[in-house]
Short mmCIF file of C-alpha atoms in Angstrom, two decimals:
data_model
loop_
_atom_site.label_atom_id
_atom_site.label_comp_id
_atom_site.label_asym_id
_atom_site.label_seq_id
_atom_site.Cartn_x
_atom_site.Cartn_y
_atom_site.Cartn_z
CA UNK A 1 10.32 196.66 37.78
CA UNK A 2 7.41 194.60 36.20
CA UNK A 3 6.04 198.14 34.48
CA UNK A 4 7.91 200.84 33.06
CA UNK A 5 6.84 203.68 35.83
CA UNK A 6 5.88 206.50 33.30
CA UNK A 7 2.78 204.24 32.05
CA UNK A 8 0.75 204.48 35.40
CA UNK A 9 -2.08 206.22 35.37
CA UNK A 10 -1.71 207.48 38.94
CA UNK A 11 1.40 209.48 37.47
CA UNK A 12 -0.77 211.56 35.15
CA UNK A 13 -2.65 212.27 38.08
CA UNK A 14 -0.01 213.34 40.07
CA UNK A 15 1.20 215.60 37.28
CA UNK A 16 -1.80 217.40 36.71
CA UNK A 17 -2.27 218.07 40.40
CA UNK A 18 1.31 219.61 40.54
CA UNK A 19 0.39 222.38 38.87
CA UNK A 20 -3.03 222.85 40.80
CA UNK A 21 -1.41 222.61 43.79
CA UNK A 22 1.23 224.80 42.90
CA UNK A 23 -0.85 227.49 41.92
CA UNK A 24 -2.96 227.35 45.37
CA UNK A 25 0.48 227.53 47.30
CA UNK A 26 0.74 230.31 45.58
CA UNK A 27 -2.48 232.02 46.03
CA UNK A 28 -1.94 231.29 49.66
CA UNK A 29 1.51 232.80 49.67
CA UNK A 30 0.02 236.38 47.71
CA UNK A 31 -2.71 236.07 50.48
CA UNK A 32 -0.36 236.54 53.37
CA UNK A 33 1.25 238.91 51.59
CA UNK A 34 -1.10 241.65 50.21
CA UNK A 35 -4.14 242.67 52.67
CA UNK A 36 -6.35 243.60 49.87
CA UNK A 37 -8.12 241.07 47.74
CA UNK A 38 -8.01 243.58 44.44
CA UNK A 39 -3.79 243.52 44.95
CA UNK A 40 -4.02 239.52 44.91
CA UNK A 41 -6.38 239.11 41.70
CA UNK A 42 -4.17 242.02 40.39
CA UNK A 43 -0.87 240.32 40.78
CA UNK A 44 -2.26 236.96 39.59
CA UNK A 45 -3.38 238.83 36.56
CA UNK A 46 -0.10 239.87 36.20
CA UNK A 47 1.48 236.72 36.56
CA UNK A 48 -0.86 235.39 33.94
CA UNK A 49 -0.07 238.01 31.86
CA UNK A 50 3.70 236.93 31.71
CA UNK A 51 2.84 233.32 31.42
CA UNK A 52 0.35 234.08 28.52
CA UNK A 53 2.66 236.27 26.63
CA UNK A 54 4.93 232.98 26.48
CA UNK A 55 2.12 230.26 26.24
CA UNK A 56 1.09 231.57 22.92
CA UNK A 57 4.28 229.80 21.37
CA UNK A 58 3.65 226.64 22.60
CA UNK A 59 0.12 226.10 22.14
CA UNK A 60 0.64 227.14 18.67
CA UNK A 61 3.41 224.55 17.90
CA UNK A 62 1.14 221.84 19.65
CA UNK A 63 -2.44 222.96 17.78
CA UNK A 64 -1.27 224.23 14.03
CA UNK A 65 -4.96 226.53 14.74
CA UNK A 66 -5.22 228.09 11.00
CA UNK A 67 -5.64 232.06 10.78
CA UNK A 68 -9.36 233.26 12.30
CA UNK A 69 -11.75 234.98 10.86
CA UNK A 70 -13.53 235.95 13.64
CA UNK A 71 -13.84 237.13 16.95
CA UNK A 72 -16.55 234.00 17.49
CA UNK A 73 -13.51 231.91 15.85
CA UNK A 74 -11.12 232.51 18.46
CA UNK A 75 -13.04 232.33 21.35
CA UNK A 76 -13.87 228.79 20.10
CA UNK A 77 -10.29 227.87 19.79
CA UNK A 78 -9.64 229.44 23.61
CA UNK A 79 -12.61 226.84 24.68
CA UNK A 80 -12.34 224.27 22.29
CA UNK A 81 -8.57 223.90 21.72
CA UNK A 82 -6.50 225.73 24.37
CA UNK A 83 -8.96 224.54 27.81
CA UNK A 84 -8.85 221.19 26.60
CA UNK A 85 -5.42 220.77 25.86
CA UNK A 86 -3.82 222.23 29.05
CA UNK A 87 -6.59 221.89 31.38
CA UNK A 88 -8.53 219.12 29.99
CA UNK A 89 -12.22 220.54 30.18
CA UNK A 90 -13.64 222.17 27.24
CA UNK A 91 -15.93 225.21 28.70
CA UNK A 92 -18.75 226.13 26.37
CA UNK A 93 -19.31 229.64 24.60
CA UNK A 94 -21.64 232.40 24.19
CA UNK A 95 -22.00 235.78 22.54
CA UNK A 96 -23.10 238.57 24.76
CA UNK A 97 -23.74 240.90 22.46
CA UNK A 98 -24.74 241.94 19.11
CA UNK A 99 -21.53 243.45 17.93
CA UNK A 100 -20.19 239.87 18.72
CA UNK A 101 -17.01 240.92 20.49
CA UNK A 102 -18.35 240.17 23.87
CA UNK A 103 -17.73 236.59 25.12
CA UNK A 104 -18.12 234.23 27.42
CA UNK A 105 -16.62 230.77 28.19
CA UNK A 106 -18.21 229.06 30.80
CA UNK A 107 -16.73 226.58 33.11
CA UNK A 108 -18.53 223.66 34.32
CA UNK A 109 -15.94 222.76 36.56
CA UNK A 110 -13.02 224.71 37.36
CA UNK A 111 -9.88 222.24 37.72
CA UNK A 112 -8.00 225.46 39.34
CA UNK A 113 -10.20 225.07 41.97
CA UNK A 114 -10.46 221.36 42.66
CA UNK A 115 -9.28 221.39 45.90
CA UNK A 116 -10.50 224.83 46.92
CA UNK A 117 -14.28 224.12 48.70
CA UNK A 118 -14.64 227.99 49.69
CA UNK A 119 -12.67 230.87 49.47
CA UNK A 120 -10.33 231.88 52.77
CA UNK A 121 -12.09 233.95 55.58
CA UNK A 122 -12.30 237.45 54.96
CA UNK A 123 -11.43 237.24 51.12
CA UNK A 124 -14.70 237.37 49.17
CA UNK A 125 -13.82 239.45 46.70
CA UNK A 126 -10.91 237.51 45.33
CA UNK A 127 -11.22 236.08 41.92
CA UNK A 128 -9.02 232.86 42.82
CA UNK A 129 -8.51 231.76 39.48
CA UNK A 130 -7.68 235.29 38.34
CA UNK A 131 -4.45 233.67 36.58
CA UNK A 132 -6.54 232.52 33.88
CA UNK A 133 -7.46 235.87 32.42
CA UNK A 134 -4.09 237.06 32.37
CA UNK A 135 -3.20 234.15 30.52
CA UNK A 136 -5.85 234.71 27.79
CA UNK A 137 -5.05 238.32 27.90
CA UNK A 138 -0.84 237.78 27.14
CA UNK A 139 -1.77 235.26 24.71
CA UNK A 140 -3.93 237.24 22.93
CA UNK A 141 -2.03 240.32 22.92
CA UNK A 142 0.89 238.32 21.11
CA UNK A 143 -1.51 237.59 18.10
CA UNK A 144 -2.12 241.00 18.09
CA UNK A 145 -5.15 241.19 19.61
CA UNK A 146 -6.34 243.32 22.34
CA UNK A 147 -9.06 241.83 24.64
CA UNK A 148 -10.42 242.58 28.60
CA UNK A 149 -10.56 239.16 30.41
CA UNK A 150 -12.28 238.95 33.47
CA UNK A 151 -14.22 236.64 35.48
CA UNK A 152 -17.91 237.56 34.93
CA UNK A 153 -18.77 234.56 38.05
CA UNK A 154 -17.91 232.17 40.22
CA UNK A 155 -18.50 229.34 42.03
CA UNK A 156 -16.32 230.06 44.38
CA UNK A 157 -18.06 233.26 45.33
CA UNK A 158 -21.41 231.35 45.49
CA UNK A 159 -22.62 232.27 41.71
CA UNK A 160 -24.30 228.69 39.78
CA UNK A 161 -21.17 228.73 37.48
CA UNK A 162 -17.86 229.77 37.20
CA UNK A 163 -18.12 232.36 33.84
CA UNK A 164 -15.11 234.17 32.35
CA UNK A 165 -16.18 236.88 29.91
CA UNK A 166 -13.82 238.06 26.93
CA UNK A 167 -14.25 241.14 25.13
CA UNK A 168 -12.20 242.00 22.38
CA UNK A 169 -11.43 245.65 22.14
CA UNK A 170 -10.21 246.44 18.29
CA UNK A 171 -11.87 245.37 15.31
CA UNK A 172 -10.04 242.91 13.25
CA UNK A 173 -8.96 244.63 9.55
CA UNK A 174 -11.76 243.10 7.65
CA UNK A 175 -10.57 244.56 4.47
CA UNK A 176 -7.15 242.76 5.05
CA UNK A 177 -8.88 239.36 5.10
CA UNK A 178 -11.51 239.78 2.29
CA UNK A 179 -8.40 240.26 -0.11
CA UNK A 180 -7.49 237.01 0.56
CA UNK A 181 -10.40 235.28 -0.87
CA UNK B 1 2.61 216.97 28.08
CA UNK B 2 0.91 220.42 28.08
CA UNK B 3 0.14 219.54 31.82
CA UNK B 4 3.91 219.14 32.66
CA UNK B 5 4.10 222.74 30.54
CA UNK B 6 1.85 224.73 32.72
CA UNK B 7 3.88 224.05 35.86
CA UNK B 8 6.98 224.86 33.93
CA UNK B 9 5.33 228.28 32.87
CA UNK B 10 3.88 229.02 36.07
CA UNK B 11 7.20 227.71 37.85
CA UNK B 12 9.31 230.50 35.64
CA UNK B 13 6.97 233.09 36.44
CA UNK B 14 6.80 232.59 39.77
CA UNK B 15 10.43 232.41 40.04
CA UNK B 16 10.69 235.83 38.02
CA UNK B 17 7.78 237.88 40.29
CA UNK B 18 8.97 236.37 43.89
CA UNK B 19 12.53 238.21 42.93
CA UNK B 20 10.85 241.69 40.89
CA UNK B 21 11.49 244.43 43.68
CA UNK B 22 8.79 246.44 44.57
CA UNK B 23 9.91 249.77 43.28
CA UNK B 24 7.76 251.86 46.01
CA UNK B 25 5.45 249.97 47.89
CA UNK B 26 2.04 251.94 46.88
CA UNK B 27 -0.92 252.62 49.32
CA UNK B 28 -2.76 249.54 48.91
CA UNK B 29 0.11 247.01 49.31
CA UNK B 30 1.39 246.08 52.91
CA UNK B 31 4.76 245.52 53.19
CA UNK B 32 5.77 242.47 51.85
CA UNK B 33 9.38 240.96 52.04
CA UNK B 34 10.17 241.70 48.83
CA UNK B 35 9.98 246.00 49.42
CA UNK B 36 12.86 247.96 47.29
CA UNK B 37 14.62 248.70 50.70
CA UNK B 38 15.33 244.91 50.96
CA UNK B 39 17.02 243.75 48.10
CA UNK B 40 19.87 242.35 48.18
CA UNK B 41 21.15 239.38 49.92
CA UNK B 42 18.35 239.66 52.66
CA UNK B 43 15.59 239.96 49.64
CA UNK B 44 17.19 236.79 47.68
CA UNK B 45 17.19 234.42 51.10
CA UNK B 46 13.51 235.59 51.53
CA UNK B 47 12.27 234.66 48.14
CA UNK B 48 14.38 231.68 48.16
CA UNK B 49 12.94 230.41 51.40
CA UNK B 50 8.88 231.83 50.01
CA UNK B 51 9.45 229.41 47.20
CA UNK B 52 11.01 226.88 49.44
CA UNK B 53 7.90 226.55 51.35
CA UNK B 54 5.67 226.62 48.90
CA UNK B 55 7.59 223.38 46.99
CA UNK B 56 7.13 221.85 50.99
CA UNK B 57 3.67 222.45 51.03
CA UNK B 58 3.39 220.98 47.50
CA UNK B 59 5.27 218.03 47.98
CA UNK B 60 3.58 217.33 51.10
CA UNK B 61 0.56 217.51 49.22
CA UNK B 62 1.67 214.99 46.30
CA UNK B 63 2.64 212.83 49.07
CA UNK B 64 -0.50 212.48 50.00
CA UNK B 65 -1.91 211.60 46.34
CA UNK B 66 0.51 208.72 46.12
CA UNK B 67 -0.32 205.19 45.31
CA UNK B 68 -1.36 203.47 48.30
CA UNK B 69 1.67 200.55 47.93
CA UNK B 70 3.97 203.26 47.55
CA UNK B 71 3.68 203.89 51.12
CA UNK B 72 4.51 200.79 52.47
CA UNK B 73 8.45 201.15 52.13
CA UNK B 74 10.96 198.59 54.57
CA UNK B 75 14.01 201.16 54.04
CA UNK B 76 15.09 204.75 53.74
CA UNK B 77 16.74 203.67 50.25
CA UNK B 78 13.96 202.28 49.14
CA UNK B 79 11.84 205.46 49.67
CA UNK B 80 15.31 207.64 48.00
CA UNK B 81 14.70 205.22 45.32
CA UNK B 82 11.13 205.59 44.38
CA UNK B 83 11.76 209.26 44.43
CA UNK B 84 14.10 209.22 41.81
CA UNK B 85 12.15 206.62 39.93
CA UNK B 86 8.47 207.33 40.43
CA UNK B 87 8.18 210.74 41.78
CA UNK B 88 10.09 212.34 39.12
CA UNK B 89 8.64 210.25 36.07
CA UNK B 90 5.17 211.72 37.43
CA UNK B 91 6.18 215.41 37.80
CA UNK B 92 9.45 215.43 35.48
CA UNK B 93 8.45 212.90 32.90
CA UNK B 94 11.81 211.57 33.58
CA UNK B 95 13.87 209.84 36.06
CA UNK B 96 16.70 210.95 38.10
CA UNK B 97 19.96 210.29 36.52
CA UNK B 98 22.21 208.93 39.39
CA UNK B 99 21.49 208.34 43.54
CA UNK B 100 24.50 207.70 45.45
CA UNK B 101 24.50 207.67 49.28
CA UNK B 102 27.04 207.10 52.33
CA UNK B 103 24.81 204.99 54.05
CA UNK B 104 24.86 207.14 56.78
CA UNK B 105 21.73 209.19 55.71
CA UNK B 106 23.11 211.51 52.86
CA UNK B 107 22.08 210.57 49.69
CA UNK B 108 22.93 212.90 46.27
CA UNK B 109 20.62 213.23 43.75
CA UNK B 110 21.82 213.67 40.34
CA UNK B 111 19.76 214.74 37.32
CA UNK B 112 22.09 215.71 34.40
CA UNK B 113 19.16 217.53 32.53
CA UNK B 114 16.70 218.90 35.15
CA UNK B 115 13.60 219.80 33.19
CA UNK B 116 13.40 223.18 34.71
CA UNK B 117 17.12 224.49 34.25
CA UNK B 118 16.60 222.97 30.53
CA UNK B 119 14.93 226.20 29.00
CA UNK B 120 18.14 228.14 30.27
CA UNK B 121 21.07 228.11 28.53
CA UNK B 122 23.27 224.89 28.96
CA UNK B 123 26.86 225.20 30.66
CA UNK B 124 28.44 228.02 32.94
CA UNK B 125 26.10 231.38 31.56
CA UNK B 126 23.19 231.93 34.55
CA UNK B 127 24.93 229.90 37.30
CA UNK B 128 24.07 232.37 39.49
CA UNK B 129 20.57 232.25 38.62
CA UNK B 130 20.15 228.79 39.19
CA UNK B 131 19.57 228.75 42.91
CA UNK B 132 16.15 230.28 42.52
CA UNK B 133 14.91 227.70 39.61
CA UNK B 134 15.67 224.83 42.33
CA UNK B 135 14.57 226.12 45.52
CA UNK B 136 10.62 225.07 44.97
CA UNK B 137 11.69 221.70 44.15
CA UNK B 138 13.82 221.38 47.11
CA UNK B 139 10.92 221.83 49.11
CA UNK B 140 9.24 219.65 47.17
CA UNK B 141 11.26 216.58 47.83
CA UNK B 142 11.70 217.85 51.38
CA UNK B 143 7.74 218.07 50.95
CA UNK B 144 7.45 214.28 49.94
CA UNK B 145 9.68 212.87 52.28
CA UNK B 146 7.90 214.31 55.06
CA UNK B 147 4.74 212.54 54.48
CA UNK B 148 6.70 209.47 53.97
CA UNK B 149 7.97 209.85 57.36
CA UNK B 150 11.58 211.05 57.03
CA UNK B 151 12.58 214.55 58.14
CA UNK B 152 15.41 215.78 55.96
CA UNK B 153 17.24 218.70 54.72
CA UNK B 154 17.54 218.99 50.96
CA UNK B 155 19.95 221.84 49.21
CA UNK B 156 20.70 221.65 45.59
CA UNK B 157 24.06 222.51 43.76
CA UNK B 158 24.93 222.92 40.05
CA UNK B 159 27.94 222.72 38.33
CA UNK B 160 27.20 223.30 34.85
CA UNK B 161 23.44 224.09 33.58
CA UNK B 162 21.15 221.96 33.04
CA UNK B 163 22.58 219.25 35.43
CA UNK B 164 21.95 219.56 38.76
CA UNK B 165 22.28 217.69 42.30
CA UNK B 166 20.34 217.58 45.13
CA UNK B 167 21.58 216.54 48.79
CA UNK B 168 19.40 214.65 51.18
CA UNK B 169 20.58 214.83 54.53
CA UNK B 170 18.35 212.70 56.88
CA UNK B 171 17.80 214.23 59.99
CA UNK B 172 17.44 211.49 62.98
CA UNK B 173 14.91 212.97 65.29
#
């Protein structure tokens, strides 16, 4: 062979679509098998759940992310660090509210989705990318932090953008970090 | 690659929540073929044939997204051999270890560390659980070859975790 194989572009390609075609297979397989759209985006929340409760180990082996300080902190490091290094887009992020534990990370584009034009006949109420929030949810939870994920829009259901909104639901011990300065 | 560890994750937990048992089926669920009254060897050839079809459908897919000189083979080995070379370098990061064939259309497949038996423990513990962790990518390559033209059947075997062999029967139409 002229080229060593694993330097093709086409192969990084083909990898990345493995897993988004994977994941549709298995949206399509939950679809035959629960009627009701809330059981699918349920079980894929599950599902994420489990995977994020193990993800957490590896993106912190791969990122070295120092300790946060804030809620605003983290969510950058979800967009900033974690989208872009296992999905390769970097969605931006805003503060809904004043208490600033309300999130959200919007998605330009939605690589989950990339070969999804509209959602199946008769499902418009599932969130097809519902893995994702599980995901952030387990991961969270393993750094001890206890957040509602959900997807606030979506592109698929005809909204502009494709908007997942995080809201962390215990206060951070501020007292425990002010010590350390 | 954290691409290549996505699948893995998602691979795992598929293979975990396609065998969880329902333990009652509640209002709002229809029954699926994985109910509590199923379990058992019915349940397991279910869930092993659900995640067969879904590695088909992928592999079929990937097929598709293949380089366009890929496609232009002259011979069944050829197209055995770019599966074990190119296909899984792009979704293994590695290639297959060994291909031997009879020449009569059965070709084995030999990786002696398959990526996703690698997280479990090495050597005779979980033997019994390594059906389920090869059944997607049996469909897979069964998947692949089918939009490359070949109808085959593909089983896998192991011997001793992580190594692994997969058998290509070609089925003459």
């Amino acid at each position: 062979m002229s080229r060593p194989a694993h330097r093709r572009p086409e192969y990084h390609k083909i990898n990345k679509d493995l897993f988004v075609l994977t994941y549709g297979a298995l949206v399509a397989q939950l679809c035959k098998d629960y009627e009701k759209d809330e059981d699918v985006n349920k079980y894929l929340d599950t599902m994420g759940y489990g995977i994020g409760t193990r993800l957490i180990e590896d993106f912190l082996a791969r990122s070295c992310v120092r300790r946060c300080h804030s809620y605003s902190e983290i969510a950058d490091i979800i967009a900033q660090v974690a989208f872009k290094m296992y999905l390769g887009i970097t969605p931006s992020v805003t503060c809904n509210n004043a208490s600033r534990n309300e999130f959200s990370l919007i998605l330009d584009k939605n690589p989950l989705a990339e070969f999804v034009e509209e959602l199946p006949a008769g499902r418009s109420s599932l969130c097809y990318s519902n893995l994702l929030c599980g995901i952030i949810r387990g991961a969270l939870e393993m750094v001890h932090l206890a957040a509602d994920v959900t997807f606030l829009k979506d592109r698929l259901k005809g909204d502009s953008v494709t908007e997942i909104g995080i809201t962390f639901l215990k206060k951070l011990d501020e007292k425990k970090y002010r010590r350390k300065k | 690659m954290a691409d290549a560890a996505l699948f893995e994750f998602l691979h795992t937990e598929m293979v975990a929540e396609l065998w969880a048992h329902d333990p009652d089926p509640s209002p709002g669920v229809s029954a699926g073929p994985r109910g509590g009254e199923m379990g058992g060897r019915k349940g397991q050839k279910t869930s092993l044939s659900v995640l067969k079809g879904m590695g088909f459908r992928v592999g079929q897919a990937l097929g598709e997204r293949l380089p366009r000189e890929t496609l232009a083979f002259r011979e069944e080995l050829d197209i055995l051999k770019f599966l074990c070379k190119d296909l899984w370098v792009a979704v293994f990061q590695k290639q297959m270890d060994s291909l031997r064939t009879n020449h009569q259309g059965t070709y084995v497949l030999q990786d002696n560390s398959f990526p996703l038996l690698v997280r479990m423990a090495s050597g005779l513990q979980y033997l019994e659980e390594a059906p389920k962790f090869l059944a997607f990518t049996c469909g897979l390559l069964r998947g692949t070859l089918s939009t490359l033209g070949i109808k085959s059947l593909v089983t896998a075997s192991v011997a001793a975790l992580p190594a692994c062999k997969f058998q290509v029967v070609i089925q003459k139409a």
